[in-house]
Coordinates of C-alpha atoms in Angstrom, one line a residue:
M11 CA 0.0 0.0 0.0
R12 CA 1.2 3.5 -0.9
L13 CA -0.4 6.6 0.6
Y14 CA 0.6 10.1 -0.5
K15 CA 0.4 12.4 2.4
A16 CA 2.9 15.2 1.5
P17 CA 1.6 18.7 0.9
F18 CA 0.7 19.2 -2.8
A19 CA 3.0 21.5 -4.7
S20 CA 2.4 23.7 -7.7
G21 CA 4.3 25.7 -10.2
A22 CA 8.1 25.9 -9.7
G23 CA 8.0 24.0 -6.4
L24 CA 6.3 21.0 -8.0
A25 CA 8.6 21.1 -11.0
A26 CA 11.7 21.1 -8.7
S27 CA 10.3 18.2 -6.7
L28 CA 9.6 16.2 -9.8
V29 CA 13.1 16.8 -11.3
L30 CA 14.6 15.6 -8.0
A31 CA 12.4 12.5 -8.2
V32 CA 13.6 11.8 -11.7
S33 CA 17.2 12.3 -10.9
G34 CA 17.2 10.7 -7.4
R35 CA 15.2 7.5 -7.9
A36 CA 15.0 5.7 -11.2
E37 CA 11.8 3.8 -12.0
I38 CA 9.4 3.0 -14.7
V39 CA 6.3 5.2 -14.2
S40 CA 3.0 4.1 -15.8
F41 CA 0.4 6.4 -17.3
N42 CA -3.2 6.1 -18.7
M43 CA -5.0 8.1 -21.3
A44 CA -8.7 8.2 -22.2
L45 CA -9.4 10.0 -25.5
D46 CA -12.7 11.7 -26.3
G47 CA -14.1 14.8 -27.8
W48 CA -15.3 16.2 -24.4
Q49 CA -11.8 16.9 -23.4
E50 CA -11.1 19.2 -26.3
T51 CA -11.2 23.0 -25.7
P52 CA -14.0 23.8 -26.4
A53 CA -15.5 20.4 -26.1
N54 CA -16.6 18.5 -29.2
T55 CA -20.0 17.3 -27.9
T56 CA -21.2 15.6 -31.1
V57 CA -18.3 13.3 -31.9
T58 CA -18.4 9.6 -31.1
A59 CA -14.8 8.8 -31.5
T60 CA -13.0 7.5 -28.4
G61 CA -9.7 5.9 -27.6
T62 CA -7.5 4.5 -24.9
A63 CA -3.7 4.5 -24.4
S64 CA -1.0 3.5 -22.0
A65 CA 2.5 4.9 -21.6
T66 CA 5.6 4.6 -19.5
L67 CA 8.4 6.9 -18.6
D68 CA 11.8 5.5 -17.7
T69 CA 13.1 8.2 -15.3
A70 CA 16.7 7.0 -15.6
T71 CA 16.8 7.6 -19.4
N72 CA 13.8 9.8 -19.9
L73 CA 12.5 7.3 -22.5
F74 CA 8.8 7.9 -23.0
S75 CA 6.9 5.0 -24.6
W76 CA 3.3 4.7 -25.7
N77 CA 0.6 2.5 -27.1
I78 CA -2.4 4.4 -28.4
T79 CA -5.6 2.9 -29.9
Y80 CA -8.7 4.8 -31.1
G81 CA -11.4 4.7 -33.7
A82 CA -14.6 6.1 -35.3
L83 CA -13.2 9.5 -36.2
S84 CA -15.8 11.6 -38.0
A85 CA -13.3 12.4 -40.8
P86 CA -9.9 11.5 -42.0
E87 CA -7.0 12.0 -39.6
I88 CA -4.6 14.8 -40.6
A89 CA -2.2 15.0 -37.6
A90 CA -1.5 13.7 -34.1
H91 CA 0.7 15.0 -31.4
F92 CA 1.6 15.0 -27.8
H93 CA 1.2 18.5 -26.5
G94 CA 2.6 20.2 -23.4
A95 CA 2.8 21.7 -21.0
A96 CA -0.9 22.3 -20.1
T97 CA -3.4 20.9 -17.7
V98 CA -7.0 20.2 -18.7
C99 CA -9.0 23.0 -20.3
L100 CA -5.9 24.7 -21.6
P101 CA -4.0 24.3 -24.9
A102 CA -0.3 23.8 -25.4
G103 CA 2.2 23.6 -28.2
V104 CA 3.4 20.4 -29.9
A105 CA 5.9 18.4 -27.9
V106 CA 6.2 15.1 -29.9
G107 CA 4.7 14.4 -33.4
L108 CA 3.1 11.1 -34.1
P109 CA 2.4 9.1 -37.3
L110 CA -1.1 8.8 -38.7
G111 CA -3.3 5.9 -38.0
S112 CA -4.3 3.6 -35.1
P113 CA -2.6 2.0 -33.3
K114 CA 0.3 4.2 -32.5
I115 CA 3.1 2.4 -30.8
G116 CA 6.4 4.2 -30.3
S117 CA 8.8 6.0 -28.0
A118 CA 10.9 9.1 -27.8
T119 CA 13.6 10.4 -25.5
V120 CA 12.3 13.6 -23.8
T121 CA 14.2 16.4 -22.0
A122 CA 14.4 16.6 -18.2
G123 CA 11.9 19.4 -18.3
Q124 CA 9.5 17.5 -20.5
A125 CA 9.8 14.5 -18.1
S126 CA 8.8 16.7 -15.2
D127 CA 5.8 17.9 -17.2
I128 CA 4.8 14.4 -18.0
L129 CA 5.0 13.3 -14.4
A130 CA 3.0 16.3 -13.4
G131 CA 0.1 15.4 -15.7
R132 CA 0.8 18.4 -18.0
W133 CA 1.0 16.5 -21.3
Y134 CA -1.9 15.5 -23.5
I135 CA -2.4 13.7 -26.8
N136 CA -4.5 15.3 -29.6
I137 CA -5.8 13.6 -32.7
H138 CA -6.7 16.1 -35.5
S139 CA -9.1 15.4 -38.4
T140 CA -10.3 17.3 -41.4
A141 CA -13.6 17.9 -39.6
F142 CA -11.9 19.1 -36.5
P143 CA -8.5 20.5 -37.5
G144 CA -7.9 21.9 -34.0
G145 CA -8.4 18.4 -32.5
E146 CA -11.3 15.9 -32.6
I147 CA -10.3 13.8 -29.6
R148 CA -8.0 14.5 -26.7
G149 CA -6.7 12.7 -23.6
Q150 CA -4.5 13.9 -20.8
V151 CA -1.4 11.8 -19.9
L152 CA -2.1 10.8 -16.3
P153 CA -0.6 8.4 -13.8
A154 CA -2.0 4.9 -13.2
P155 CA -4.4 4.3 -10.4
L156 CA -3.5 3.4 -6.8
S157 CA -4.8 -0.1 -6.0
D158 CA -5.0 0.2 -2.2
Q159 CA -5.8 3.6 -0.8
L160 CA -6.1 3.4 3.0
P161 CA -5.8 1.0 6.0
P162 CA -9.1 -0.4 7.3
V163 CA -11.2 1.3 10.0
P164 CA -10.5 -0.5 13.3
L165 CA -13.1 -1.5 15.8
G166 CA -12.9 0.8 18.8
S167 CA -13.2 0.1 22.5
L168 CA -16.4 2.1 22.9
R169 CA -19.7 0.3 23.1
V170 CA -23.1 1.9 22.5
H171 CA -26.7 0.7 22.1
L172 CA -29.0 2.0 19.4
Q173 CA -32.5 2.3 20.9
P174 CA -35.5 2.9 18.5
L175 CA -37.2 6.2 19.4
A176 CA -39.6 6.7 16.5
T177 CA -40.6 4.3 13.8
G178 CA -43.0 4.2 10.8
M179 CA -41.2 6.8 8.7
V180 CA -40.0 6.4 5.2
A181 CA -36.4 7.7 4.8
P182 CA -35.5 10.1 7.7
N183 CA -32.3 11.9 6.8
W184 CA -31.9 14.8 9.3
G185 CA -32.8 15.7 12.9
C186 CA -32.5 19.1 14.6
A187 CA -33.9 21.1 17.4
A188 CA -36.5 23.8 17.2
P189 CA -35.6 26.7 19.6
G190 CA -37.9 26.8 22.6
H191 CA -39.0 23.2 22.3
P192 CA -36.3 21.1 24.1
N193 CA -38.5 18.0 24.4
R194 CA -38.8 17.5 20.6
I195 CA -36.5 16.6 17.8
M196 CA -37.6 17.7 14.3
V197 CA -37.0 15.0 11.7
A198 CA -36.9 15.5 7.9
D199 CA -38.3 12.5 5.9
Q200 CA -37.0 12.4 2.3
T201 CA -40.5 12.0 1.0
G202 CA -41.4 15.5 2.2
V203 CA -42.7 15.3 5.7
L204 CA -41.1 17.2 8.6
W205 CA -42.0 15.3 11.8
A206 CA -42.1 16.6 15.3
V207 CA -40.9 13.8 17.5
D208 CA -41.3 13.6 21.3
R209 CA -37.7 12.8 22.5
T210 CA -39.1 10.8 25.4
S211 CA -42.0 8.8 24.1
G212 CA -41.1 8.8 20.4
A213 CA -44.7 10.0 19.5
K214 CA -44.6 11.9 16.2
S215 CA -46.8 14.3 14.4
V216 CA -46.7 16.2 11.0
F217 CA -45.2 19.6 11.4
L218 CA -44.9 20.4 7.7
D219 CA -45.7 18.5 4.5
V220 CA -44.0 19.6 1.3
S221 CA -44.4 16.3 -0.5
A222 CA -46.6 17.8 -3.2
R223 CA -43.8 20.1 -4.2
L224 CA -41.2 17.4 -4.8
V225 CA -40.1 15.7 -8.0
P226 CA -41.5 12.1 -8.3
L227 CA -39.0 10.0 -6.3
G228 CA -37.4 6.8 -7.6
I229 CA -35.0 7.5 -10.4
F230 CA -35.8 4.2 -12.2
G231 CA -39.5 4.2 -11.0
P232 CA -41.3 3.6 -7.7
G233 CA -39.2 1.6 -5.2
T234 CA -35.9 2.5 -6.7
F235 CA -33.0 4.6 -5.4
D236 CA -33.0 8.4 -5.3
E237 CA -31.1 11.2 -3.7
R238 CA -33.7 13.9 -4.2
G239 CA -36.5 15.0 -1.9
L240 CA -36.8 17.0 1.3
L241 CA -33.1 17.1 2.2
G242 CA -32.6 19.8 4.8
V243 CA -34.4 21.8 7.5
A244 CA -33.1 24.6 9.7
F245 CA -34.9 26.7 12.3
H246 CA -34.0 30.4 12.6
P247 CA -32.1 31.2 15.8
S248 CA -34.9 33.7 16.7
Y249 CA -37.6 31.1 16.0
T250 CA -39.4 31.6 19.3
T251 CA -40.1 35.2 18.2
N252 CA -40.2 35.1 14.4
G253 CA -41.5 31.5 13.9
L254 CA -39.3 31.0 10.8
L255 CA -37.8 27.8 9.4
Y256 CA -36.2 26.9 6.1
T257 CA -36.3 23.8 3.8
F258 CA -34.1 22.5 1.0
T259 CA -36.1 20.5 -1.5
S260 CA -35.8 19.0 -5.0
E261 CA -38.6 20.3 -7.2
P262 CA -39.7 20.2 -10.8
I263 CA -38.4 22.9 -13.1
A264 CA -40.6 25.9 -12.6
G265 CA -39.4 29.2 -13.9
P266 CA -36.0 30.7 -14.4
P267 CA -33.3 29.7 -11.9
D268 CA -31.2 32.1 -9.9
F269 CA -28.2 30.0 -10.9
T270 CA -27.6 27.5 -13.7
T271 CA -24.7 25.7 -15.4
Q272 CA -27.0 24.1 -18.1
P273 CA -26.0 24.6 -21.7
A274 CA -28.6 26.3 -23.9
G275 CA -31.3 23.8 -24.9
I276 CA -30.3 21.2 -22.3
A277 CA -32.8 20.8 -19.5
A278 CA -31.8 20.3 -15.9
D279 CA -32.9 17.2 -14.0
C280 CA -34.7 19.3 -11.3
Q281 CA -34.2 22.5 -9.3
S282 CA -33.0 22.8 -5.8
V283 CA -35.1 25.2 -3.8
I284 CA -34.5 27.0 -0.5
A285 CA -37.8 28.2 1.0
E286 CA -38.9 30.0 4.2
W287 CA -42.0 28.9 6.2
A288 CA -43.7 30.6 9.2
V289 CA -45.3 29.1 12.3
P290 CA -48.1 31.3 13.6
D291 CA -47.5 30.7 17.3
P292 CA -43.9 29.4 17.7
T293 CA -44.0 29.0 21.5
N294 CA -47.1 26.8 21.3
P295 CA -46.1 23.1 20.7
A296 CA -49.4 22.5 18.9
S297 CA -48.7 25.3 16.4
V298 CA -47.3 24.0 13.0
A299 CA -45.9 25.5 9.9
D300 CA -48.5 27.4 7.8
P301 CA -48.5 25.8 4.3
L302 CA -49.6 29.2 2.8
S303 CA -46.6 31.1 4.3
R304 CA -44.0 29.8 1.9
R305 CA -41.5 32.4 0.7
E306 CA -39.0 31.2 -1.9
I307 CA -35.4 32.3 -1.1
L308 CA -33.3 30.7 -3.8
R309 CA -33.7 28.3 -6.8
F310 CA -30.9 26.8 -8.9
D311 CA -30.7 24.2 -11.6
K312 CA -29.6 20.7 -10.7
P313 CA -27.9 18.9 -13.7
Q314 CA -28.4 15.3 -12.5
F315 CA -30.5 13.6 -9.8
N316 CA -27.5 12.9 -7.5
H317 CA -25.0 14.9 -5.5
N318 CA -27.4 17.3 -4.0
G319 CA -25.9 18.1 -0.7
G320 CA -28.9 19.7 0.9
C321 CA -27.9 20.1 4.5
M322 CA -28.6 23.4 6.3
E323 CA -27.6 24.8 9.7
F324 CA -27.5 28.2 11.2
G325 CA -24.0 29.0 12.5
P326 CA -22.9 30.7 15.7
D327 CA -22.9 34.0 13.6
G328 CA -26.7 33.6 13.0
L329 CA -26.2 33.0 9.3
L330 CA -27.5 30.1 7.3
Y331 CA -25.0 27.6 5.9
I332 CA -26.1 25.5 3.0
S333 CA -24.2 22.5 1.5
V334 CA -24.6 22.0 -2.2
G335 CA -23.3 19.0 -4.3
D336 CA -21.4 19.3 -7.6
G337 CA -24.5 18.7 -9.7
G338 CA -24.3 14.9 -10.1
G339 CA -23.3 12.4 -12.6
A340 CA -19.7 11.2 -12.0
D341 CA -16.3 12.9 -11.9
D342 CA -17.8 16.4 -12.0
Q343 CA -17.4 16.7 -15.8
D344 CA -19.5 16.8 -18.9
G345 CA -19.5 13.8 -21.2
T346 CA -19.5 11.0 -18.7
P347 CA -22.1 8.3 -19.7
F348 CA -24.8 8.3 -17.1
I349 CA -28.4 7.0 -16.9
G350 CA -29.2 5.2 -20.2
G351 CA -25.7 6.0 -21.5
V352 CA -26.6 9.7 -22.0
P353 CA -23.6 12.0 -21.4
T354 CA -23.8 14.3 -18.5
R355 CA -24.2 18.0 -19.1
G356 CA -24.1 21.0 -16.7
H357 CA -20.5 20.7 -15.5
T358 CA -18.0 23.4 -16.4
C359 CA -14.5 22.6 -17.8
L360 CA -12.9 23.1 -14.4
G361 CA -15.5 21.0 -12.7
N362 CA -18.3 22.7 -10.7
G363 CA -16.6 22.2 -7.4
Q364 CA -13.7 24.4 -8.5
D365 CA -15.7 26.9 -10.5
V366 CA -16.5 30.0 -8.3
T367 CA -19.1 31.2 -10.8
T368 CA -21.5 28.5 -9.7
V369 CA -23.2 27.5 -6.4
L370 CA -22.6 23.8 -7.2
G371 CA -20.0 22.0 -5.2
K372 CA -19.9 24.6 -2.4
I373 CA -20.8 25.5 1.1
L374 CA -22.9 28.7 0.8
R375 CA -23.5 31.3 3.6
I376 CA -26.4 33.7 3.4
D377 CA -28.7 35.8 5.6
P378 CA -32.2 34.7 4.8
L379 CA -33.6 37.9 6.2
G380 CA -31.3 40.2 4.1
S381 CA -32.0 41.6 0.7
N382 CA -28.7 42.4 -1.1
S383 CA -28.7 39.3 -3.3
A384 CA -29.3 39.5 -7.0
N385 CA -32.9 38.3 -6.6
G386 CA -33.4 40.5 -3.5
R387 CA -34.8 37.7 -1.4
Y388 CA -31.8 37.1 0.9
G389 CA -28.6 38.8 1.9
N390 CA -24.9 38.0 1.2
P391 CA -22.6 38.7 4.2
A392 CA -19.9 41.2 3.4
T393 CA -17.3 38.8 5.0
N394 CA -17.9 36.0 2.5
P395 CA -14.6 35.3 0.7
Y396 CA -15.7 36.2 -2.9
V397 CA -17.5 39.4 -2.1
G398 CA -15.9 42.2 -4.2
I399 CA -13.7 39.8 -6.3
F400 CA -14.3 37.3 -9.0
G401 CA -16.8 34.7 -7.8
L402 CA -20.2 34.4 -6.3
D403 CA -21.0 36.4 -3.2
E404 CA -22.9 33.5 -1.7
I405 CA -19.9 31.2 -1.5
Y406 CA -18.3 30.3 1.9
A407 CA -16.1 27.3 0.8
I408 CA -15.4 25.4 -2.5
G409 CA -14.2 22.1 -3.7
L410 CA -16.9 19.7 -2.5
R411 CA -18.5 16.7 -4.3
N412 CA -21.5 15.8 -2.3
P413 CA -21.4 17.4 1.2
W414 CA -24.4 15.4 2.3
R415 CA -24.5 16.2 6.1
M416 CA -22.7 18.8 8.1
G417 CA -23.0 20.2 11.6
F418 CA -21.5 22.8 13.9
D419 CA -20.0 21.9 17.3
T420 CA -22.2 23.9 19.6
V421 CA -19.3 24.5 22.0
T422 CA -16.4 25.4 19.7
G423 CA -18.3 26.5 16.6
T424 CA -16.3 24.2 14.4
L425 CA -18.1 23.1 11.2
Y426 CA -17.7 19.5 10.4
C427 CA -18.8 18.2 7.0
G428 CA -18.8 14.7 5.5
D429 CA -18.1 14.8 1.7
V430 CA -19.2 11.7 -0.2
G431 CA -16.5 10.3 -2.4
Q432 CA -16.4 9.1 -6.0
N433 CA -14.8 5.7 -6.5
D434 CA -12.3 5.5 -3.7
I435 CA -12.3 7.8 -0.7
E436 CA -14.9 9.1 1.9
E437 CA -13.7 12.2 3.7
L438 CA -14.5 14.3 6.7
N439 CA -13.6 18.0 6.6
V440 CA -13.5 21.0 8.9
I441 CA -15.0 23.8 6.9
L442 CA -13.2 27.1 7.1
L443 CA -14.0 30.5 5.5
G444 CA -12.6 30.5 2.0
G445 CA -11.4 26.9 2.2
N446 CA -10.9 24.8 -0.9
Y447 CA -11.5 21.1 -0.2
G448 CA -10.0 19.8 -3.4
W449 CA -12.7 18.2 -5.5
R450 CA -12.3 17.4 -8.4
H451 CA -8.5 17.8 -8.1
K452 CA -8.5 15.5 -5.1
E453 CA -10.6 12.8 -3.5
G454 CA -9.7 12.7 0.1
S455 CA -6.0 13.5 0.5
L456 CA -5.1 11.8 -2.8
P457 CA -4.9 13.3 -6.3
F458 CA -8.1 12.5 -8.3
I459 CA -7.8 11.6 -12.0
F460 CA -10.9 12.6 -14.0
N461 CA -10.3 10.1 -16.7
G462 CA -12.3 11.4 -19.7
T463 CA -15.4 9.3 -20.3
L464 CA -13.9 6.4 -18.3
N465 CA -14.1 5.9 -14.5
G466 CA -12.0 8.4 -12.5
Y467 CA -9.6 7.1 -9.9
T468 CA -7.1 8.2 -7.3
T469 CA -3.3 8.1 -7.5
D470 CA -0.4 8.6 -5.1
R471 CA 1.7 10.4 -7.7
A472 CA 2.4 14.1 -7.2
I473 CA 0.7 15.8 -10.2
A474 CA 0.2 19.4 -10.9
L475 CA -2.5 20.8 -8.6
P476 CA -3.4 24.3 -7.5
G477 CA -2.0 25.5 -4.2
G478 CA -4.1 26.0 -1.1
L479 CA -6.1 22.7 -1.2
S480 CA -7.2 21.5 2.2
D481 CA -6.9 17.8 3.2
P482 CA -9.7 16.1 5.2
I483 CA -9.1 15.6 8.9
A484 CA -10.1 12.0 8.5
Q485 CA -10.9 9.6 5.6
Y486 CA -11.6 6.0 4.8
D487 CA -11.6 4.1 1.5
H488 CA -14.3 2.0 -0.2
D489 CA -13.2 -1.2 1.5
D490 CA -15.0 0.3 4.5
G491 CA -17.9 2.0 2.9
I492 CA -19.4 4.0 -0.1
S493 CA -21.1 7.0 1.4
I494 CA -20.0 9.0 4.5
I495 CA -22.9 10.3 6.7
G496 CA -21.6 13.4 8.5
G497 CA -22.7 13.7 12.1
F498 CA -22.2 15.8 15.2
V499 CA -20.0 16.4 18.2
N500 CA -22.0 14.9 21.1
R501 CA -22.5 17.6 23.8
G502 CA -25.3 15.7 25.7
T503 CA -25.0 14.2 29.2
N504 CA -26.9 10.9 28.8
V505 CA -23.8 9.1 27.8
P506 CA -20.9 10.8 29.6
Y507 CA -18.1 8.9 27.8
L508 CA -19.4 10.3 24.4
S509 CA -19.2 13.9 25.5
G510 CA -17.1 15.9 23.1
R511 CA -16.7 13.1 20.6
Y512 CA -17.6 13.5 17.0
I513 CA -20.1 10.7 15.9
F514 CA -20.8 9.9 12.3
A515 CA -21.7 7.0 10.1
E516 CA -21.5 5.1 6.8
F517 CA -24.6 4.5 4.6
G518 CA -23.8 0.9 3.9
R519 CA -20.5 -0.7 3.1
F520 CA -21.7 -3.0 0.3
F521 CA -25.0 -1.3 -0.5
D522 CA -26.7 -3.7 1.8
Q523 CA -28.1 -3.4 5.3
D524 CA -24.7 -2.8 6.8
G525 CA -24.6 0.8 7.8
R526 CA -21.8 1.5 10.3
L527 CA -21.4 4.0 13.2
F528 CA -18.0 5.7 13.7
Y529 CA -16.4 8.1 16.1
L530 CA -13.2 10.2 16.0
D531 CA -10.6 9.2 18.5
V532 CA -7.4 11.0 19.6
G533 CA -5.6 12.3 16.6
N534 CA -8.7 12.2 14.4
V535 CA -8.4 8.4 14.0
I536 CA -11.7 6.9 12.8
R537 CA -12.9 4.0 14.9
E538 CA -16.1 1.9 14.7
F539 CA -18.4 1.6 17.7
Q540 CA -19.1 -1.7 19.2
L541 CA -22.9 -2.0 18.9
T542 CA -25.0 -4.0 21.4
A543 CA -26.3 -7.1 19.6
R544 CA -24.9 -5.8 16.3
P545 CA -21.2 -6.0 16.6
L546 CA -20.4 -5.6 12.9
S547 CA -23.0 -3.1 11.6
V548 CA -26.1 -1.1 12.4
G549 CA -28.1 -3.7 10.5
Q550 CA -29.9 -1.1 8.4
F551 CA -29.0 1.7 5.9
V552 CA -27.9 4.9 7.7
L553 CA -29.5 7.8 5.9
G554 CA -28.6 10.7 8.2
M555 CA -27.9 11.9 11.7
G556 CA -29.7 14.1 14.2
R557 CA -29.1 16.2 17.3
D558 CA -31.6 17.4 19.9
A559 CA -31.6 20.5 22.0
Q560 CA -29.6 18.7 24.8
G561 CA -26.8 17.8 22.3
E562 CA -27.7 14.1 22.2
V563 CA -27.1 12.3 18.9
Y564 CA -29.5 10.2 16.9
V565 CA -29.1 7.9 13.9
M566 CA -31.6 7.9 11.0
V567 CA -32.1 4.6 9.2
N568 CA -34.3 2.4 7.1
D569 CA -34.2 -1.2 5.8
I570 CA -34.1 -0.6 2.1
G571 CA -31.9 2.4 1.4
T572 CA -34.5 4.0 -0.8
P573 CA -37.3 6.6 -0.1
F574 CA -40.1 4.0 0.0
G575 CA -41.8 1.8 2.5
T576 CA -42.4 2.4 6.2
T577 CA -39.2 1.0 7.8
G578 CA -37.7 4.4 8.5
A579 CA -36.7 4.9 12.1
V580 CA -34.9 7.3 14.5
L581 CA -32.4 5.5 16.8
R582 CA -31.1 7.1 20.0
V583 CA -27.5 6.6 20.8
G584 CA -27.2 5.3 24.3
P585 CA -24.9 3.3 26.6
G586 CA -24.2 -0.2 25.5
R587 CA -25.8 -3.2 27.2
G588 CA -23.3 -4.7 29.7
D589 CA -21.7 -1.3 30.2
T590 CA -23.3 -1.0 33.6
N591 CA -21.0 1.7 34.9
C592 CA -21.5 3.7 31.6
D593 CA -17.8 4.3 30.9
G594 CA -18.0 3.1 27.3
V595 CA -16.4 -0.4 27.7
V596 CA -17.5 -3.7 29.1
N597 CA -15.0 -5.1 31.5
V598 CA -14.5 -6.3 35.1
L599 CA -15.4 -2.9 36.4
D600 CA -19.0 -3.6 35.3
I601 CA -19.4 -6.7 37.5
N602 CA -20.4 -5.0 40.8
P603 CA -22.8 -2.4 39.0
F604 CA -24.4 -5.3 37.1
V605 CA -25.0 -7.2 40.4
L606 CA -26.4 -4.1 42.0
A607 CA -28.7 -3.4 39.0
L608 CA -30.2 -6.9 39.4
A609 CA -30.4 -6.8 43.2
D610 CA -31.4 -3.2 44.0
P611 CA -32.5 -1.1 40.9
A612 CA -33.1 1.9 43.1
A613 CA -29.7 1.8 44.6
Y614 CA -28.2 1.3 41.2
A615 CA -30.0 4.4 39.8
A616 CA -28.8 6.5 42.7
Q617 CA -25.2 5.4 42.3
F618 CA -25.1 5.6 38.5
P619 CA -27.5 8.4 37.6
N620 CA -26.5 8.5 34.0
C621 CA -27.2 4.8 33.5
T622 CA -30.4 2.8 33.4
T623 CA -31.1 -0.8 34.2
E624 CA -31.4 -1.3 30.5
Q625 CA -27.6 -1.6 30.5
A626 CA -28.1 -4.8 32.6
D627 CA -30.8 -6.1 30.3
I628 CA -28.2 -8.1 28.2
D629 CA -30.7 -10.3 26.5
G630 CA -33.0 -7.5 25.5
S631 CA -36.0 -8.9 27.1
G632 CA -37.1 -5.6 28.6
T633 CA -36.2 -6.7 32.2
A634 CA -32.8 -7.0 33.9
D635 CA -32.9 -10.3 35.8
V636 CA -31.1 -13.6 36.4
L637 CA -31.5 -14.6 32.7
D638 CA -29.0 -11.8 31.9
I639 CA -26.2 -13.4 33.9
N640 CA -24.9 -15.8 31.3
P641 CA -25.1 -13.2 28.4
F642 CA -23.2 -10.8 30.7
V643 CA -20.5 -13.3 31.3
A644 CA -20.2 -13.9 27.6
L645 CA -19.8 -10.2 27.0
L646 CA -17.0 -10.1 29.6
S647 CA -15.3 -13.0 27.8
G648 CA -15.5 -11.1 24.5
G649 CA -18.4 -13.0 23.1

């Protein structure tokens, strides 16, 4: 396994490091090329010609060798060259001429400077035809993929129990508190219902229903997967006096968007909409959102159904933070075959994540009660990083792929965000003002290769990247999961050993009912919780996380991973069974508390006020009794 962890260089610093690599350690470096018209500048969106190539560079002799195959050019070939030095979206002069025809198999000795450019990913091949004399198909010369990205996530020592609080939902994906109502957690269901859930009894009632506004869910029809829907809810910090809350929804195209990346004549999949709602009597628990009070704040085109982001939270500054995905498809680029083989559209040449003229692939920060935005319906804070310079005033941070769930630490104000990866890496970021989190230049801490119309991948080679890209604070690869679910720092008191720990999750490692629950340990090391009765996984898909007014953390799940059925549930994170002294581990220190819980529950409650006799109910029967002794002994023995 090889893991690239050094800071990424750019410009002269990168060139110098690559020259040193060439002169100091001889090796045969492998490269891949995927050729298509989408990589031309401007893109040739109508050509069907494609090609693939492999190459090697002997860093001892600077011998560059290649094997290039392509076909289906729209017109006779008139020239072919390697060009350099240029990254994607930019042209460059001819570096090496090539003979006509496919395949092209050959080699050339390049200069030390050219070798550095090749290693940096600054060469490309261009095939010219009579129909496209400037180039019909192009492919960047890029390093081969890394086969093993990261070590596995270890099982930690902390044990918790996931106790069902509320059931009978569809696909709950977010839970938050409404100011002034500490005994409720407000739960967003993907199908459009915002539930008010009693945090003691689990009783639920409809607080707002926006289902009629949503696009039809199920990308391949009813019962199938979808990432659209009711994706986020946030209550204004002054909710008790102004009664305002905000939703993030996926809606049919209805009128001009405030922002779009769609080419002329190409329809978006849907529109993401931020809306404001009012509650007539916000201090009254019986008062719900007025369905006629809706005020639209912001609407933007969404190129594909996936990578929506959709999380919203008010920060310590009283402003609304909104996570937005890169628009969908794959690799954040046009031309990638997607549903039905149709090429993706709506991604700029740089990728939406890096393009500061679009809201896609960003964390936004706005004042929903302001009015200095272009549409006059919200305000842009003067301290946002692109105010007064090139870029959108709404942007707070850039370089994100699908920042599905995020949350502020209510004590430190730190904003944590889980960014769902492409093919290799899931990452957890601390979001800072003006930060660039790398996508699509990076996936996690590794360089990402957007491989034309073929699947993108990560590499550990130091290629040319912009400066100032921020690495995640923690990451795991796709041996451990496929979709990170960002969570919260636990600031509750029900489980003392979880206080101050960041708790988050994985949707489902193998797209099965195997969601996982993680925590950050010392040094931001990811560890997996030991779960009572479910030592290897949650046993369901994890769709989101929640936090109540007391700072306790909840897990949102269902059985099928799609927005259908009625298996959706809210699970409370509590002490693990067998952990009768509630210190997070099951060991010999739990023996005396276990005996006390069975013999004298009242005395146990007095001595361990943060525990309940449920910790001694090892067999889950609902009662702590002598039948729990053998299961408890098995737990102590590691069973």
